[in-house]
XYZ file of C-alpha atoms in Angstrom:
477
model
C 143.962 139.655 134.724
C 142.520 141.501 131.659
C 140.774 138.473 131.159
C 139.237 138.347 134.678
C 138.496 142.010 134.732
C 136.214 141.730 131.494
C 134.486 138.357 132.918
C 133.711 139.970 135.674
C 132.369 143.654 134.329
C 130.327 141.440 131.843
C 128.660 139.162 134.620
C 127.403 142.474 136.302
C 126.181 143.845 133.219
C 123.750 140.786 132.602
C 122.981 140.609 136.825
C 121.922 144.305 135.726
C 119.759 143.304 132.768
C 118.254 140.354 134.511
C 117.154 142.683 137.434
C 115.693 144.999 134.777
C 113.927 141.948 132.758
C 112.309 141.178 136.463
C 111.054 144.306 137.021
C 109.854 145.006 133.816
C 107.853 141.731 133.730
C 106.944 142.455 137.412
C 105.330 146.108 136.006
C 103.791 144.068 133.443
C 102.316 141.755 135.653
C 101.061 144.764 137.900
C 99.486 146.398 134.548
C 97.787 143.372 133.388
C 96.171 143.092 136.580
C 95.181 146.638 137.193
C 93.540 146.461 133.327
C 91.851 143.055 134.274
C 88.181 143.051 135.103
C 87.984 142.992 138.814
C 86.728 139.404 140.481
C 83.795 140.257 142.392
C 80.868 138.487 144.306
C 77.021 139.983 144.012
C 75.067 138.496 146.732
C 71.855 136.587 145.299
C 69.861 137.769 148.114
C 69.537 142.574 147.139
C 69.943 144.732 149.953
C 66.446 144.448 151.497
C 64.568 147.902 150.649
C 63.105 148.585 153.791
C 60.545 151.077 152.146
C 58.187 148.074 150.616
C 57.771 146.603 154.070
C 56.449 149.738 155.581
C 54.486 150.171 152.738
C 53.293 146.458 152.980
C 52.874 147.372 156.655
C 50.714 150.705 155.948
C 48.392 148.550 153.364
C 44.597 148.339 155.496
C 44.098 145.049 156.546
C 40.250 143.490 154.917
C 38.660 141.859 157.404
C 39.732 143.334 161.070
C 39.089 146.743 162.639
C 40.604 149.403 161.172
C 42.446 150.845 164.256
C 44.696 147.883 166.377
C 44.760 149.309 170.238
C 47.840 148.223 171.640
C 48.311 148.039 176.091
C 51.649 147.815 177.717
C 52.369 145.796 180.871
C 55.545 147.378 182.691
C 56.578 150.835 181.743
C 60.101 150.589 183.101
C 63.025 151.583 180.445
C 61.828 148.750 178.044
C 57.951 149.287 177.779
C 59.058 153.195 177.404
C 61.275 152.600 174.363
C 57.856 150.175 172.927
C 55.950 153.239 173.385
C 58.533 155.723 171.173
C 58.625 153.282 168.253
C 54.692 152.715 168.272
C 54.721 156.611 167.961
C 56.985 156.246 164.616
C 54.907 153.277 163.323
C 51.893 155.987 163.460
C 53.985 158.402 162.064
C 54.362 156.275 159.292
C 51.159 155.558 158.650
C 50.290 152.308 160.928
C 47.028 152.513 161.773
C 47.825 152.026 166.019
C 46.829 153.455 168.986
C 48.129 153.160 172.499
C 44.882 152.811 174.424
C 46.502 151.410 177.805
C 49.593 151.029 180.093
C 49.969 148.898 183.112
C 52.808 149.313 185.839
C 53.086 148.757 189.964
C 55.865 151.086 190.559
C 54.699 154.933 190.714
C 57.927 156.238 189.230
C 57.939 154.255 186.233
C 53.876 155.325 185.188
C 55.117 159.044 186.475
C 58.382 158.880 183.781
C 55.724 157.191 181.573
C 53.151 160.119 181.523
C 56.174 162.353 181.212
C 56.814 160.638 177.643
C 53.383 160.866 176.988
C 53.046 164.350 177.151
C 55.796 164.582 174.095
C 53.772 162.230 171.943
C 50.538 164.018 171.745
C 49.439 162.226 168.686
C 49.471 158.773 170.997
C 46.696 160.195 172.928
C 45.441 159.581 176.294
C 45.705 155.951 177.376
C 44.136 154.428 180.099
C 46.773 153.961 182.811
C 46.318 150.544 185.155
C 48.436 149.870 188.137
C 46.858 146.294 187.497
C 47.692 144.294 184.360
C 44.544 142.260 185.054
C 42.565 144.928 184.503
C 44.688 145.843 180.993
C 44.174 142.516 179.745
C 40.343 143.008 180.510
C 40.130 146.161 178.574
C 37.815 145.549 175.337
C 40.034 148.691 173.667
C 43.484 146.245 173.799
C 44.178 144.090 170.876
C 47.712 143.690 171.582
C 49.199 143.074 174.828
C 53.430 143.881 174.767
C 54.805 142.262 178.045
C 58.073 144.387 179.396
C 57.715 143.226 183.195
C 60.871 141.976 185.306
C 61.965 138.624 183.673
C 60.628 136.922 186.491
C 57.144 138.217 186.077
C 56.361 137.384 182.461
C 54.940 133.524 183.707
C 52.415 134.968 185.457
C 51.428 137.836 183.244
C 50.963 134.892 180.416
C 49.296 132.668 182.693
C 46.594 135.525 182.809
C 46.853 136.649 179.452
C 47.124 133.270 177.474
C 42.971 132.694 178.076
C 42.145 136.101 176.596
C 43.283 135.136 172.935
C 44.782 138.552 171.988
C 47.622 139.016 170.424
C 51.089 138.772 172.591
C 54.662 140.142 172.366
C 56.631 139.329 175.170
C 60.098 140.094 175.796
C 62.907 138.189 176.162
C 63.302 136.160 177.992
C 60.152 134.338 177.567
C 60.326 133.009 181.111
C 63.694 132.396 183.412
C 63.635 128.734 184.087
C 62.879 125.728 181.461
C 60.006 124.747 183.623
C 58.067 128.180 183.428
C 58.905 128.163 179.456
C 57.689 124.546 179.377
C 54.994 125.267 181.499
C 53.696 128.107 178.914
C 54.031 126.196 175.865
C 51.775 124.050 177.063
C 49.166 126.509 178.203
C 49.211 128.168 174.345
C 49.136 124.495 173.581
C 45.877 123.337 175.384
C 44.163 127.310 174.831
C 43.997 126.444 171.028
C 43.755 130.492 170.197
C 47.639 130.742 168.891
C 48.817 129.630 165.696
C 47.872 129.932 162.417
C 44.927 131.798 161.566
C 44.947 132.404 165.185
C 45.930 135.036 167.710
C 49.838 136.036 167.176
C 52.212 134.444 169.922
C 55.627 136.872 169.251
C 58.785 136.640 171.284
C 60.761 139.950 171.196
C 64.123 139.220 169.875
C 64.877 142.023 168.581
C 68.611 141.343 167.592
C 67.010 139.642 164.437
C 66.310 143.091 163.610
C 69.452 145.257 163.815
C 70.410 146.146 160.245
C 73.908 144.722 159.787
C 72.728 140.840 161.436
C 69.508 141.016 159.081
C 71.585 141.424 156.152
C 74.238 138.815 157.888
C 70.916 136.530 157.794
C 69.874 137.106 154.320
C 73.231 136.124 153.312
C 73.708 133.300 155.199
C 70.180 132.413 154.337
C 70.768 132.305 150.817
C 72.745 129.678 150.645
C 75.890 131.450 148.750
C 78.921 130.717 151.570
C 77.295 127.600 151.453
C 76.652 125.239 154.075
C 77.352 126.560 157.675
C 79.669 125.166 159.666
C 80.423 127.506 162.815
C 79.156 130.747 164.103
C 81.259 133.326 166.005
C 79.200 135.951 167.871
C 80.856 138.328 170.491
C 79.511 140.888 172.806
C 82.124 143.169 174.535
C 80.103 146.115 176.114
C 79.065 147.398 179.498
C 77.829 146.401 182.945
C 74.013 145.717 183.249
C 71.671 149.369 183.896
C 69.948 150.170 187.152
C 66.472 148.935 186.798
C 63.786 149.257 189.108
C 64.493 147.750 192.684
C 68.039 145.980 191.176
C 66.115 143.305 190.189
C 68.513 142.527 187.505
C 71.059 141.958 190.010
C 70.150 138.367 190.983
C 69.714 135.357 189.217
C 66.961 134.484 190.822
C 64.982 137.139 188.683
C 67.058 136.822 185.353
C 67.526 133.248 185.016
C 71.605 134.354 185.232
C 73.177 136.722 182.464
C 73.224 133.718 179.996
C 69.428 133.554 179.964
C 68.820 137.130 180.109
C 71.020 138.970 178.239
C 72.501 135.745 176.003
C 69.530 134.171 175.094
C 69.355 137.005 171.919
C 72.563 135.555 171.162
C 71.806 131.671 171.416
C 68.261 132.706 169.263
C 70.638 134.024 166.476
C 72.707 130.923 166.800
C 69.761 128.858 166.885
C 68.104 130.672 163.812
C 71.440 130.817 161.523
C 72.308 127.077 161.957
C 68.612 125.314 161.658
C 69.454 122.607 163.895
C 68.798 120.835 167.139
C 71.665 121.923 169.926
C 72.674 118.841 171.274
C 75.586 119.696 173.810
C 76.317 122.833 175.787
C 79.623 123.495 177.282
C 80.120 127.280 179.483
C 83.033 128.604 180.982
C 82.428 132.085 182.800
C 82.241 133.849 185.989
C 81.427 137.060 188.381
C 85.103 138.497 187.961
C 84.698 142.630 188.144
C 80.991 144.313 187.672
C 79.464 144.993 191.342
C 81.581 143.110 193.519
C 80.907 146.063 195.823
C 77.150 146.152 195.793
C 75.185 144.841 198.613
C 71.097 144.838 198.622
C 69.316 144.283 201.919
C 72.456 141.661 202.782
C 71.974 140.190 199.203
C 74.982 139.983 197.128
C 74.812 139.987 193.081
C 75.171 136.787 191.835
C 75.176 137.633 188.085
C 78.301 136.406 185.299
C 79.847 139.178 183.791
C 82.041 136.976 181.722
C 81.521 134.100 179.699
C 82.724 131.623 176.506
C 79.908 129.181 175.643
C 80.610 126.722 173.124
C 76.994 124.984 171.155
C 77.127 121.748 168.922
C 74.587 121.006 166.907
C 73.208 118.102 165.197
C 74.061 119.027 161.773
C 77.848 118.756 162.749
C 77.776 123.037 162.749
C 78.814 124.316 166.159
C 78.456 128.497 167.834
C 80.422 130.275 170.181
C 79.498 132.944 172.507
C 82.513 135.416 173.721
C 80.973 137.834 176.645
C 82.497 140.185 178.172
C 80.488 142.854 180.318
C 83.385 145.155 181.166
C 84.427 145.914 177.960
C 83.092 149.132 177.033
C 85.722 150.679 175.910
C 85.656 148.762 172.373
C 84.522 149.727 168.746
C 82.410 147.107 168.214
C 79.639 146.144 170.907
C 78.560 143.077 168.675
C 80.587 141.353 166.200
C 78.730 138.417 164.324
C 80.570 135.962 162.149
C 78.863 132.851 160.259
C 81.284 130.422 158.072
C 80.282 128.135 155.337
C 82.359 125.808 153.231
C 82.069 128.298 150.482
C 82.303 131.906 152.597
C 81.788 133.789 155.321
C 79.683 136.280 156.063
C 80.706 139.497 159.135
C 78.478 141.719 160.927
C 79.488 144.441 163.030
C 77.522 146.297 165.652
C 77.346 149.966 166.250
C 79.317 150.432 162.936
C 77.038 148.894 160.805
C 78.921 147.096 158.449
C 78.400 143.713 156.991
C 81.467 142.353 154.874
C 81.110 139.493 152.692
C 84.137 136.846 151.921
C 83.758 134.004 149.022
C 85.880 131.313 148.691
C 87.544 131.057 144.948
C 85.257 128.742 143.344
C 83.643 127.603 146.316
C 86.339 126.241 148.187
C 86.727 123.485 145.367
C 89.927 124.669 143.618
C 93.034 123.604 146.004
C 95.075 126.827 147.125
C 98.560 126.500 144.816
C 100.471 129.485 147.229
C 100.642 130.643 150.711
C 99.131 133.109 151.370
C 96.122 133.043 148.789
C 96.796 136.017 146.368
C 94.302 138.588 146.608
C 93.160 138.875 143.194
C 91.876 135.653 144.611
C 89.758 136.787 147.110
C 86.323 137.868 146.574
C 85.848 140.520 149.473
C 82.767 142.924 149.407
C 81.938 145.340 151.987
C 78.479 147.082 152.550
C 77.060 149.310 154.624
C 73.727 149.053 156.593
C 73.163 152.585 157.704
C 69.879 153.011 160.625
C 68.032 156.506 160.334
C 68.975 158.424 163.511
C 65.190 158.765 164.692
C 65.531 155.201 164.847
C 68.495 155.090 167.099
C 66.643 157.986 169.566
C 64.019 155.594 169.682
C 65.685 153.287 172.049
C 69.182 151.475 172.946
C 68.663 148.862 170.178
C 70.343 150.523 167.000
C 66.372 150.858 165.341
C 65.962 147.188 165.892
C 62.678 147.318 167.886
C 60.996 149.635 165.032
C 61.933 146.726 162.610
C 60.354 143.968 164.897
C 56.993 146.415 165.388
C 56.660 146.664 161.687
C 57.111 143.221 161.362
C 54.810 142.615 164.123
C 52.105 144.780 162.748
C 52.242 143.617 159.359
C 51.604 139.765 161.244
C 48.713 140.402 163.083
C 47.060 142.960 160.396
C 46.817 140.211 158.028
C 43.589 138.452 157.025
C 42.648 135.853 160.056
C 42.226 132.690 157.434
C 45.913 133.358 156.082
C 48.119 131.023 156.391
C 51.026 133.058 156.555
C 50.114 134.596 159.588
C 52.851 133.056 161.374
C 55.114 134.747 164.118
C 58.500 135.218 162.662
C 59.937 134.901 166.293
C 57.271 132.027 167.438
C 56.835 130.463 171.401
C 58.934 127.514 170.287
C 61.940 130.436 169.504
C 62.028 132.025 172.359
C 61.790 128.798 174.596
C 64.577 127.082 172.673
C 66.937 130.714 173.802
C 66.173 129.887 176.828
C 66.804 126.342 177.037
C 70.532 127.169 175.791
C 70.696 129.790 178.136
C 70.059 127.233 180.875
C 72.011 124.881 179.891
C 74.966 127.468 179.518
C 74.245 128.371 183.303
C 74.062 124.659 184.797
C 77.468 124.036 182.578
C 79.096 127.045 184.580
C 77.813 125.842 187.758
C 78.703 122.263 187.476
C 81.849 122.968 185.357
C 80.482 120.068 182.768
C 79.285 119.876 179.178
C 75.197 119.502 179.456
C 73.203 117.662 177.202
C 69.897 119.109 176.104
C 68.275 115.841 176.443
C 68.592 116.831 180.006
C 65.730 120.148 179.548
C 64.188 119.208 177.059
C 62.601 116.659 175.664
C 64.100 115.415 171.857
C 60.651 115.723 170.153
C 60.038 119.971 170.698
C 64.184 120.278 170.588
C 63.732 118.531 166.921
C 60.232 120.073 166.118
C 61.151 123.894 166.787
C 64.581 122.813 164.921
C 62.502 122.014 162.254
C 60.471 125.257 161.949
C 63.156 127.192 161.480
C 64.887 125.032 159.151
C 61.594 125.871 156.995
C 62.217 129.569 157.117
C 65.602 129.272 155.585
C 66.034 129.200 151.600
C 69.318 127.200 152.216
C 67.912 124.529 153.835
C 65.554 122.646 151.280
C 68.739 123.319 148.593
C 71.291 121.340 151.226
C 68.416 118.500 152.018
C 68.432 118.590 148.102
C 72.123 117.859 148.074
């Protein structure tokens, strides 16, 4: 029994020791990590000082009038928020002037002289209640379309011949044969394009802070090659706008063409590839089921998941919801290589950046990863508040003026005087947009091949495969 009794009190005495040997190597292991340098990632591509491009912007172009008059066609809620961020762009130091404004509907040019009345330094610009007689104006240079979607064909049928410089919103037109139908009118006019009059398609998602940076990144080539994009929208029900327009398909092109085709630009734009095959679920489910207009009934999705495949082998997915408000994040962007991922968050402005260890190339020995292993950085892309009173677009359609500007200011015989949203941009949106629609509709998968023909899907894929760093290092590869 003695004998027991000692076996036994010297068995707990070394369970004792062997639980203090753990820990003490388990505080070791904690102190050698704490002391070790920390495993980080430094993006190739610097947080893009935003300063230099005004600056580049505020830099007097050589061989052009000093002083670029800029008209507006539609004044609604849209052409109002153009007109606040051409009044910053003067404030810093663009040389601009508003020296017209176009609009039908008496409210909108009453809320528009209203706004002009604040911005004193804008002047007194000749007001038009036809666009005609805008685009006939020798004081415009730049004509900014904001009409109802399913105006802007015939605003560009009559501005196209006059060779100035356009911006028109998004969408470019509602249907695939109206955006066909102006590509080829730019086409045959032979005054866009290089060295030409500027042909600009305002997407101005491209421009929020947090997805720039989530371009630059993916851009750069360090998650490496992209594989699948994530973007989700969760945020409210479409505004009143003048006469409900925006309550009917008919006028929109359907929510996936007017609202989504920012969404299917980005995708288009990230990837650098043709979309081959379009496949939508969505429907009408809760946003004005109640609403009635002269007998019409709104006809407009208010939920959607759209699913893109490219021909690279990358594929996107859209998640919209329209009833969804009440969330922290209106936008959240995600774009996955084989080497990272890169996350962009929208109205928080955050963009966080994940790298694989070693690229993805070293096999993963435990379950979950360790996170001394992971190579996490977060950054913030903060937007100046006088930005944000400038519109609804989190200082995004500053960004795309500046950018805009600093296009059409440059010397006529440079090269670079290329749109960085071009016609072929904006039509591709579209095309996705449509395709997204007819897939809801018909409840199928929809080739492209079926709105457009292979040559521009593979041309525009091409131009915007040329605008990404990435690219010529994976057709390197």
């Amino acid at each position: 029994p003695k004998s027991r009794a000692c076996c036994k009190a010297l068995l707990a005495e070394a369970f004792r020791m062997s639980r203090t040997v753990v820990e003490l190597v388990h505080l070791l292991w904690l102190l050698l990590a704490f002391l070790a340098p920390v495993r980080s990632y430094t993006p190739r591509v610097a947080y893009l000082d935003r300063r230099a491009v005004v600056e580049r912007a505020q830099a007097p172009p050589s061989k052009r009038k000093m002083t670029l008059g800029y008209g507006i066609i539609g004044v609604g809620q849209m052409g109002r928020e153009h007109i606040k961020n051409l009044q910053l762009l003067r404030e810093d130091g663009m040389d601009l002037r508003l020296t017209a404004v176009a609009d039908s509907h008496a409210e909108s040019l009453e809320l528009t002289r209203a706004l002009l009345d604040t911005l004193p330094d804008m002047g007194k610009p000749q007001v038009y209640e036809n666009y005609e007689d805008l685009i006939n104006d020798d004081s415009v240079d730049v004509i900014v379309i904001c009409t109802p979607n399913m105006h802007h064909v015939e605003v560009l049928r009559a501005v196209i011949p006059s060779g100035k410089h356009v911006l028109v919103e998004k969408p470019m037109c509602t249907t695939p044969a109206d955006c066909l139908e102006v590509h080829s009118l730019v086409s045959r006019s032979g005054l866009y394009g290089p060295q030409k009059a500027v042909f600009w398609v305002a997407m101005e998602y491209r421009y929020i802070r947090p997805i720039e940076r989530l371009l630059e990144i993916a851009d750069s080539g360090d998650i490496g090659r992209v594989r699948m994009v994530s973007i989700r929208e969760h945020r409210y029900p479409f505004l009143i706008k003048v006469g409900n327009w925006n309550r009917f398909s008919k006028n929109t092109g359907g929510t996936l063409v007017e609202k989504c085709c920012h969404f299917f630009d980005l995708m288009l734009r990230i990837v650098g590839s043709s979309p081959v095959r379009v496949y939508a679920s969505g429907a009408m489910d809760v946003n004005h089921q109640d609403e009635s207009y002269d007998g019409a009934v709104p006809d407009i999705i208010d939920n959607a998941f759209v699913l893109v495949d490219f021909q690279c082998g990358a594929r996107a997915c859209l998640d919209l919801c329209m009833f969804a408000e009440a969330s922290e994040n209106q936008e959240e962007l995600v774009v996955v290589g084989d080497a990272g991922k890169v996350e962009a968050k929208v109205p928080v402005d955050e963009v966080t950046i994940g790298m694989r260890e070693q690229g993805g190339q070293r096999p993963i020995e435990t379950i979950p990863p360790p996170e001394d292993a992971k190579k996490v950085v977060k950054e913030s892309t903060p937007v100046a508040e006088r930005l944000r009173e400038a519109g609804y677009h989190e200082g995004s359609t500053y960004w795309e003026h500046v950018n805009f500007y600093q296009c059409i200011s440059k010397d006529e015989d440079d090269a670079s005087r290329l749109a960085d949203v071009a016609l072929q941009d904006g039509l591709m949106a579209v095309m996705v947009g449509a395709a997204a629609e007819l897939s809801v509709k018909e409840g199928r998968p929809i080739m492209m091949s079926e709105l457009v023909q292979d040559s521009l899907r593979d041309s525009t894929a091409e131009l915007v495969a040329s605008r990404i760093p990435r690219k010529e290092k994976e057709a390197n590869l």
